[in-house]
Amino acid sequence: MNTFVTKSLTEHNIKPTFPRMKIYEYLMEHKNHPSVDSVYQELVEEIPTLSRTTVYNTLHLFLERGLVQPILINENEVRYDGDTTVHGHFMCRECGVIHDIFFQDLNLDDASLDGFQVEQKQVYYNGVCPQCK
Amino acid sequence: MNTFVTKSLTEHNIKPTFPRMKIYEYLMEHKNHPSVDSVYQELVEEIPTLSRTTVYNTLHLFLERGLVQPILINENEVRYDGDTTVHGHFMCRECGVIHDIFFQDLNLDDASLDGFQVEQKQVYYNGVCPQCK
DNA sequence: ATATTTGCAAATAATTTGCAGTCGA
DNA sequence: TCGACTGCAAATTATTTGCAAATAT
């Protein structure tokens, strides 16, 4: 079906089953950092047998295998990002949209981290986005 | 009772009632970024009539008035930090402890934020702390 | 008195778990 | 057939809400 999706999953040691492929495809096509529920709501239209459990299972598996990164900017739900590179996230308090911040010149290492084995870095900004100002 | 606590609350337009003073005092004495429940569990020993609702109410109020900042590094609960200065947090995947990272030379502004009105900045690191390595 | 604060109990919402049915090698 | 995958239903957990009792000005 979609060779890119199949390849990405296989390369991360994930068997490319139908729901997994659809969920990954969804993440690749929707860069709006969806929640578990929005992935479910969108895909259940197309796949009526899909369950929330499968979406949870799948995203946990993707996380474990490094295919997605979690965004914990919102107190009440986890959002997922199919882009696993280090970049920031800005959440607008007006519209609620989460924007990607691709740093031009920001180095998140600091001498105060000496001795710590850093595996993940997350940077979150809150405020008002240009459109809402 | 504790003039520092009373003063801090009053200065932030918070009436220094008994539970509020105890909760703020707890935050000042415990820099381990407690969750609502751990604040509750600790203080209910001393104040048997304390309710979780009051801890929620109080911490929300503190947040609104800028007396504490939330730490969303953990998927399943919000932690609170009585230090509202901009600094990072490192969560160890072994021991679960959240360490403060006081940057020596890190500037979180970047040209890619032009146009955004930034009100809060949060930096989280995950990995293994020096003690657990 | 009157407004604010507190706290119980019930409701809500996200996530996890147990388990049975299904699918594919 | 066997192990992995899926999905329903129930359980769990953090948080919120409604409301009544207590408290303070």
Short mmCIF file of C-alpha atoms (C1' of nucleotides) in Angstrom, two decimals:
data_model
loop_
_atom_site.label_atom_id
_atom_site.label_comp_id
_atom_site.label_asym_id
_atom_site.label_seq_id
_atom_site.Cartn_x
_atom_site.Cartn_y
_atom_site.Cartn_z
CA MET A 1 0.00 0.00 0.00
CA ASN A 2 2.16 2.81 1.28
CA THR A 3 5.76 1.78 0.98
CA PHE A 4 7.08 4.71 3.02
CA VAL A 5 4.85 3.83 5.97
CA THR A 6 5.64 0.13 5.73
CA LYS A 7 9.32 0.87 5.56
CA SER A 8 9.29 3.23 8.56
CA LEU A 9 7.47 0.73 10.72
CA THR A 10 9.59 -2.22 9.67
CA GLU A 11 12.78 -0.29 10.25
CA HIS A 12 11.65 0.32 13.82
CA ASN A 13 10.84 -3.32 14.39
CA ILE A 14 7.11 -2.84 14.22
CA LYS A 15 4.99 -5.24 12.25
CA PRO A 16 3.06 -3.13 9.75
CA THR A 17 -0.47 -4.23 10.50
CA PHE A 18 -3.43 -2.37 9.08
CA PRO A 19 -4.31 -0.18 12.09
CA ARG A 20 -0.66 0.64 12.74
CA MET A 21 -0.12 1.70 9.17
CA LYS A 22 -3.22 3.87 9.20
CA ILE A 23 -2.22 5.50 12.49
CA TYR A 24 1.29 6.21 11.32
CA GLU A 25 0.00 7.49 8.00
CA TYR A 26 -2.33 9.77 9.92
CA LEU A 27 0.55 11.17 11.95
CA MET A 28 2.57 11.81 8.83
CA GLU A 29 -0.29 13.63 7.14
CA HIS A 30 -1.44 15.61 10.16
CA LYS A 31 1.26 17.67 11.75
CA ASN A 32 -1.12 19.16 14.30
CA HIS A 33 0.12 17.01 17.19
CA PRO A 34 -3.06 15.03 17.72
CA SER A 35 -4.24 13.46 20.95
CA VAL A 36 -5.11 9.78 21.21
CA ASP A 37 -8.74 10.69 20.97
CA SER A 38 -8.45 12.82 17.88
CA VAL A 39 -6.54 10.09 16.08
CA TYR A 40 -9.28 7.69 17.13
CA GLN A 41 -12.15 10.00 16.16
CA GLU A 42 -10.72 10.64 12.72
CA LEU A 43 -9.79 7.09 11.88
CA VAL A 44 -12.87 5.38 13.25
CA GLU A 45 -14.80 7.03 10.40
CA GLU A 46 -12.72 5.08 7.95
CA ILE A 47 -12.15 1.99 10.10
CA PRO A 48 -15.36 1.42 12.07
CA THR A 49 -13.91 -1.52 13.96
CA LEU A 50 -11.02 0.51 15.36
CA SER A 51 -10.88 0.77 19.14
CA ARG A 52 -9.36 3.35 21.40
CA THR A 53 -7.32 0.59 23.02
CA THR A 54 -5.60 -0.08 19.73
CA VAL A 55 -4.75 3.58 19.32
CA TYR A 56 -3.30 3.62 22.85
CA ASN A 57 -1.39 0.38 22.25
CA THR A 58 -0.07 1.58 18.93
CA LEU A 59 1.08 4.99 20.10
CA HIS A 60 2.76 3.46 23.14
CA LEU A 61 4.56 1.06 20.86
CA PHE A 62 5.59 3.87 18.51
CA LEU A 63 6.89 5.79 21.51
CA GLU A 64 8.87 2.85 22.81
CA ARG A 65 10.40 2.28 19.39
CA GLY A 66 11.21 5.94 18.87
CA LEU A 67 8.79 6.60 16.03
CA VAL A 68 6.98 9.42 17.79
CA GLN A 69 7.59 11.77 20.67
CA PRO A 70 5.08 12.79 23.33
CA ILE A 71 4.13 16.40 23.90
CA LEU A 72 3.18 17.13 27.50
CA ILE A 73 2.30 20.76 27.10
CA ASN A 74 -1.36 20.28 27.94
CA GLU A 75 -2.33 19.31 31.46
CA ASN A 76 -5.14 17.01 30.52
CA GLU A 77 -3.97 14.94 27.57
CA VAL A 78 -0.86 13.70 25.85
CA ARG A 79 -0.29 14.83 22.28
CA TYR A 80 1.91 12.99 19.81
CA ASP A 81 4.40 14.23 17.29
CA GLY A 82 5.55 12.12 14.36
CA ASP A 83 8.61 14.34 14.04
CA THR A 84 11.14 13.02 16.53
CA THR A 85 13.81 15.65 15.94
CA VAL A 86 14.54 18.04 18.81
CA HIS A 87 12.37 21.10 18.35
CA GLY A 88 10.18 23.27 20.52
CA HIS A 89 6.44 23.53 20.90
CA PHE A 90 4.44 26.65 21.43
CA MET A 91 0.87 26.40 22.70
CA CYS A 92 -1.38 29.38 22.16
CA ARG A 93 -3.66 30.09 25.09
CA GLU A 94 -6.22 31.68 22.77
CA CYS A 95 -6.68 29.15 20.00
CA GLY A 96 -5.08 26.15 21.69
CA VAL A 97 -3.05 25.30 18.61
CA ILE A 98 0.40 23.79 19.17
CA HIS A 99 2.99 25.24 16.82
CA ASP A 100 6.35 23.67 16.03
CA ILE A 101 9.33 25.86 16.83
CA PHE A 102 12.28 24.87 14.71
CA PHE A 103 15.15 26.64 16.40
CA GLN A 104 17.52 28.55 14.22
CA ASP A 105 20.26 28.86 16.74
CA LEU A 106 19.40 27.34 20.07
CA ASN A 107 21.62 24.86 21.84
CA LEU A 108 19.88 23.12 24.72
CA ASP A 109 23.06 21.81 26.30
CA ASP A 110 24.40 23.61 29.32
CA ALA A 111 27.24 23.13 31.72
CA SER A 112 24.74 22.56 34.53
CA LEU A 113 23.82 19.23 32.90
CA ASP A 114 27.30 17.83 33.47
CA GLY A 115 26.98 14.38 34.97
CA PHE A 116 23.44 13.86 33.68
CA GLN A 117 22.83 11.39 30.88
CA VAL A 118 20.33 13.30 28.77
CA GLU A 119 18.18 11.18 26.48
CA GLN A 120 15.31 13.51 25.67
CA LYS A 121 14.94 17.26 25.54
CA GLN A 122 11.62 19.05 25.41
CA VAL A 123 11.04 22.77 25.21
CA TYR A 124 7.60 24.25 25.64
CA TYR A 125 6.45 27.81 25.25
CA ASN A 126 3.07 29.21 26.23
CA GLY A 127 1.58 32.50 25.19
CA VAL A 128 -0.25 33.98 22.22
CA CYS A 129 0.51 33.05 18.63
CA PRO A 130 0.93 35.64 15.86
CA GLN A 131 -2.51 34.90 14.39
CA CYS A 132 -4.29 35.51 17.71
CA LYS A 133 -2.49 38.70 18.63
CA MET B 1 2.97 32.34 62.61
CA ASN B 2 5.36 32.32 59.69
CA THR B 3 5.81 35.89 58.56
CA PHE B 4 7.58 34.97 55.31
CA VAL B 5 4.71 32.74 54.23
CA THR B 6 2.08 35.29 55.23
CA LYS B 7 3.93 38.00 53.38
CA SER B 8 4.35 35.95 50.19
CA LEU B 9 0.66 35.08 50.06
CA THR B 10 -0.52 38.58 50.86
CA GLU B 11 1.78 40.06 48.25
CA HIS B 12 0.15 37.83 45.66
CA ASN B 13 -3.35 38.80 46.74
CA ILE B 14 -4.05 35.54 48.48
CA LYS B 15 -5.71 35.56 51.88
CA PRO B 16 -3.39 33.66 54.19
CA THR B 17 -5.79 31.08 55.57
CA PHE B 18 -4.51 28.14 57.55
CA PRO B 19 -4.48 25.46 54.82
CA ARG B 20 -2.99 27.88 52.29
CA MET B 21 -0.18 28.80 54.63
CA LYS B 22 0.58 25.18 55.38
CA ILE B 23 0.58 24.25 51.70
CA TYR B 24 2.85 27.12 50.76
CA GLU B 25 5.12 26.37 53.69
CA TYR B 26 5.29 22.77 52.51
CA LEU B 27 6.31 23.88 49.03
CA MET B 28 9.01 26.11 50.45
CA GLU B 29 10.43 23.35 52.61
CA HIS B 30 10.17 20.56 50.05
CA LYS B 31 11.89 21.34 46.81
CA ASN B 32 11.12 17.91 45.38
CA HIS B 33 8.33 19.17 43.10
CA PRO B 34 5.46 17.38 44.80
CA SER B 35 2.22 16.28 43.18
CA VAL B 36 -1.16 17.30 44.55
CA ASP B 37 -1.47 13.93 46.17
CA SER B 38 1.88 13.98 47.90
CA VAL B 39 1.17 17.41 49.33
CA TYR B 40 -2.16 16.06 50.53
CA GLN B 41 -0.72 12.83 51.95
CA GLU B 42 1.96 14.66 53.90
CA LEU B 43 -0.20 17.41 55.26
CA VAL B 44 -3.24 15.33 56.15
CA GLU B 45 -1.09 13.75 58.87
CA GLU B 46 -0.81 17.09 60.49
CA ILE B 47 -4.19 18.48 59.46
CA PRO B 48 -6.63 15.57 59.55
CA THR B 49 -9.50 17.68 58.23
CA LEU B 50 -7.63 18.67 55.08
CA SER B 51 -9.24 17.58 51.83
CA ARG B 52 -7.79 16.92 48.44
CA THR B 53 -10.19 19.50 47.02
CA THR B 54 -8.57 22.17 49.12
CA VAL B 55 -5.13 21.18 47.87
CA TYR B 56 -6.39 21.36 44.28
CA ASN B 57 -8.11 24.69 44.91
CA THR B 58 -5.08 26.13 46.62
CA LEU B 59 -2.54 25.05 44.04
CA HIS B 60 -4.74 26.33 41.23
CA LEU B 61 -4.99 29.63 43.01
CA PHE B 62 -1.24 29.77 43.56
CA LEU B 63 -0.74 29.03 39.86
CA GLU B 64 -3.16 31.75 38.78
CA ARG B 65 -1.45 34.25 41.06
CA GLY B 66 2.03 33.26 39.95
CA LEU B 67 3.21 31.74 43.22
CA VAL B 68 4.04 28.37 41.73
CA GLN B 69 4.72 26.88 38.34
CA PRO B 70 3.44 23.55 37.01
CA ILE B 71 5.80 20.82 35.86
CA LEU B 72 4.32 18.64 33.14
CA ILE B 73 7.21 16.25 32.77
CA ASN B 74 5.25 13.26 33.97
CA GLU B 75 2.44 11.90 31.83
CA ASN B 76 0.15 11.03 34.66
CA GLU B 77 0.26 13.85 37.14
CA VAL B 78 1.06 17.52 37.48
CA ARG B 79 3.91 18.45 39.78
CA TYR B 80 4.34 21.87 41.36
CA ASP B 81 7.39 24.03 41.85
CA GLY B 82 7.45 26.86 44.35
CA ASP B 83 10.38 28.38 42.48
CA THR B 84 8.87 30.39 39.64
CA THR B 85 12.10 31.46 38.01
CA VAL B 86 12.86 30.05 34.55
CA HIS B 87 14.92 26.91 35.01
CA GLY B 88 14.93 23.41 33.61
CA HIS B 89 13.80 20.08 35.03
CA PHE B 90 15.45 16.76 34.60
CA MET B 91 13.51 13.58 35.36
CA CYS B 92 15.50 10.43 35.95
CA ARG B 93 13.93 7.34 34.40
CA GLU B 94 15.54 5.16 37.05
CA CYS B 95 14.67 6.84 40.33
CA GLY B 96 11.91 9.13 39.11
CA VAL B 97 13.36 12.12 40.91
CA ILE B 98 12.94 15.51 39.26
CA HIS B 99 16.09 17.62 39.51
CA ASP B 100 16.26 21.37 39.02
CA ILE B 101 18.59 22.51 36.27
CA PHE B 102 19.75 26.04 36.88
CA PHE B 103 21.26 27.05 33.57
CA GLN B 104 24.61 28.70 33.64
CA ASP B 105 24.49 30.07 30.16
CA LEU B 106 21.34 29.13 28.30
CA ASN B 107 19.14 31.62 26.51
CA LEU B 108 15.78 30.18 25.53
CA ASP B 109 14.94 32.91 23.07
CA ASP B 110 15.39 32.19 19.40
CA ALA B 111 14.72 34.03 16.17
CA SER B 112 12.13 31.39 15.26
CA LEU B 113 9.91 32.78 18.03
CA ASP B 114 9.56 36.13 16.28
CA GLY B 115 5.91 37.10 16.24
CA PHE B 116 5.01 34.86 19.17
CA GLN B 117 4.15 36.44 22.48
CA VAL B 118 5.95 34.12 24.88
CA GLU B 119 4.62 34.11 28.43
CA GLN B 120 6.01 30.86 29.80
CA LYS B 121 9.05 28.76 29.00
CA GLN B 122 9.53 25.21 30.18
CA VAL B 123 12.50 22.97 29.52
CA TYR B 124 12.44 19.30 30.37
CA TYR B 125 15.16 16.71 30.14
CA ASN B 126 14.78 12.97 30.53
CA GLY B 127 17.50 10.43 31.10
CA VAL B 128 19.57 9.09 33.96
CA CYS B 129 20.79 11.22 36.83
CA PRO B 130 24.38 11.13 38.13
CA GLN B 131 23.41 9.10 41.20
CA CYS B 132 21.75 6.37 39.13
CA LYS B 133 24.46 6.00 36.53
"C1'" DA C 1 -24.99 39.28 57.62
"C1'" DT C 2 -22.53 38.36 53.83
"C1'" DA C 3 -18.91 36.77 51.09
"C1'" DT C 4 -15.31 33.58 50.99
"C1'" DT C 5 -13.32 29.20 52.01
"C1'" DT C 6 -13.43 24.47 52.94
"C1'" DG C 7 -14.55 19.63 52.23
"C1'" DC C 8 -17.45 15.74 51.20
"C1'" DA C 9 -19.40 13.01 47.62
"C1'" DA C 10 -20.42 12.35 43.02
"C1'" DA C 11 -19.14 13.19 38.26
"C1'" DT C 12 -15.87 13.39 34.48
"C1'" DA C 13 -12.13 12.24 31.56
"C1'" DA C 14 -7.79 10.12 30.25
"C1'" DT C 15 -5.57 5.97 30.50
"C1'" DT C 16 -4.78 1.07 31.80
"C1'" DT C 17 -5.95 -3.67 32.40
"C1'" DG C 18 -8.11 -8.35 31.86
"C1'" DC C 19 -9.56 -11.25 28.82
"C1'" DA C 20 -11.66 -13.36 24.88
"C1'" DG C 21 -11.89 -13.49 19.95
"C1'" DT C 22 -9.22 -12.97 15.63
"C1'" DC C 23 -5.55 -13.14 12.43
"C1'" DG C 24 -1.40 -14.60 10.16
"C1'" DA C 25 2.84 -17.50 9.82
"C1'" DT D 1 -1.40 -24.53 16.02
"C1'" DC D 2 0.86 -20.76 18.19
"C1'" DG D 3 2.05 -16.31 19.29
"C1'" DA D 4 0.98 -11.73 18.29
"C1'" DC D 5 -2.64 -8.34 17.60
"C1'" DT D 6 -7.13 -6.32 18.31
"C1'" DG D 7 -11.03 -4.60 20.82
"C1'" DC D 8 -14.70 -4.69 24.21
"C1'" DA D 9 -15.86 -3.82 28.90
"C1'" DA D 10 -14.52 -2.87 33.38
"C1'" DA D 11 -11.17 -0.79 36.43
"C1'" DT D 12 -8.12 2.78 37.82
"C1'" DT D 13 -6.48 7.36 38.54
"C1'" DA D 14 -6.15 12.36 38.27
"C1'" DT D 15 -8.98 16.12 38.28
"C1'" DT D 16 -13.35 18.83 38.41
"C1'" DT D 17 -17.88 20.07 39.99
"C1'" DG D 18 -22.08 20.81 42.97
"C1'" DC D 19 -23.37 21.93 47.07
"C1'" DA D 20 -23.69 22.37 52.04
"C1'" DA D 21 -21.29 23.45 56.24
"C1'" DA D 22 -17.84 26.26 58.39
"C1'" DT D 23 -15.26 30.47 58.75
"C1'" DA D 24 -14.01 35.16 58.62
"C1'" DT D 25 -14.81 40.20 58.01
#
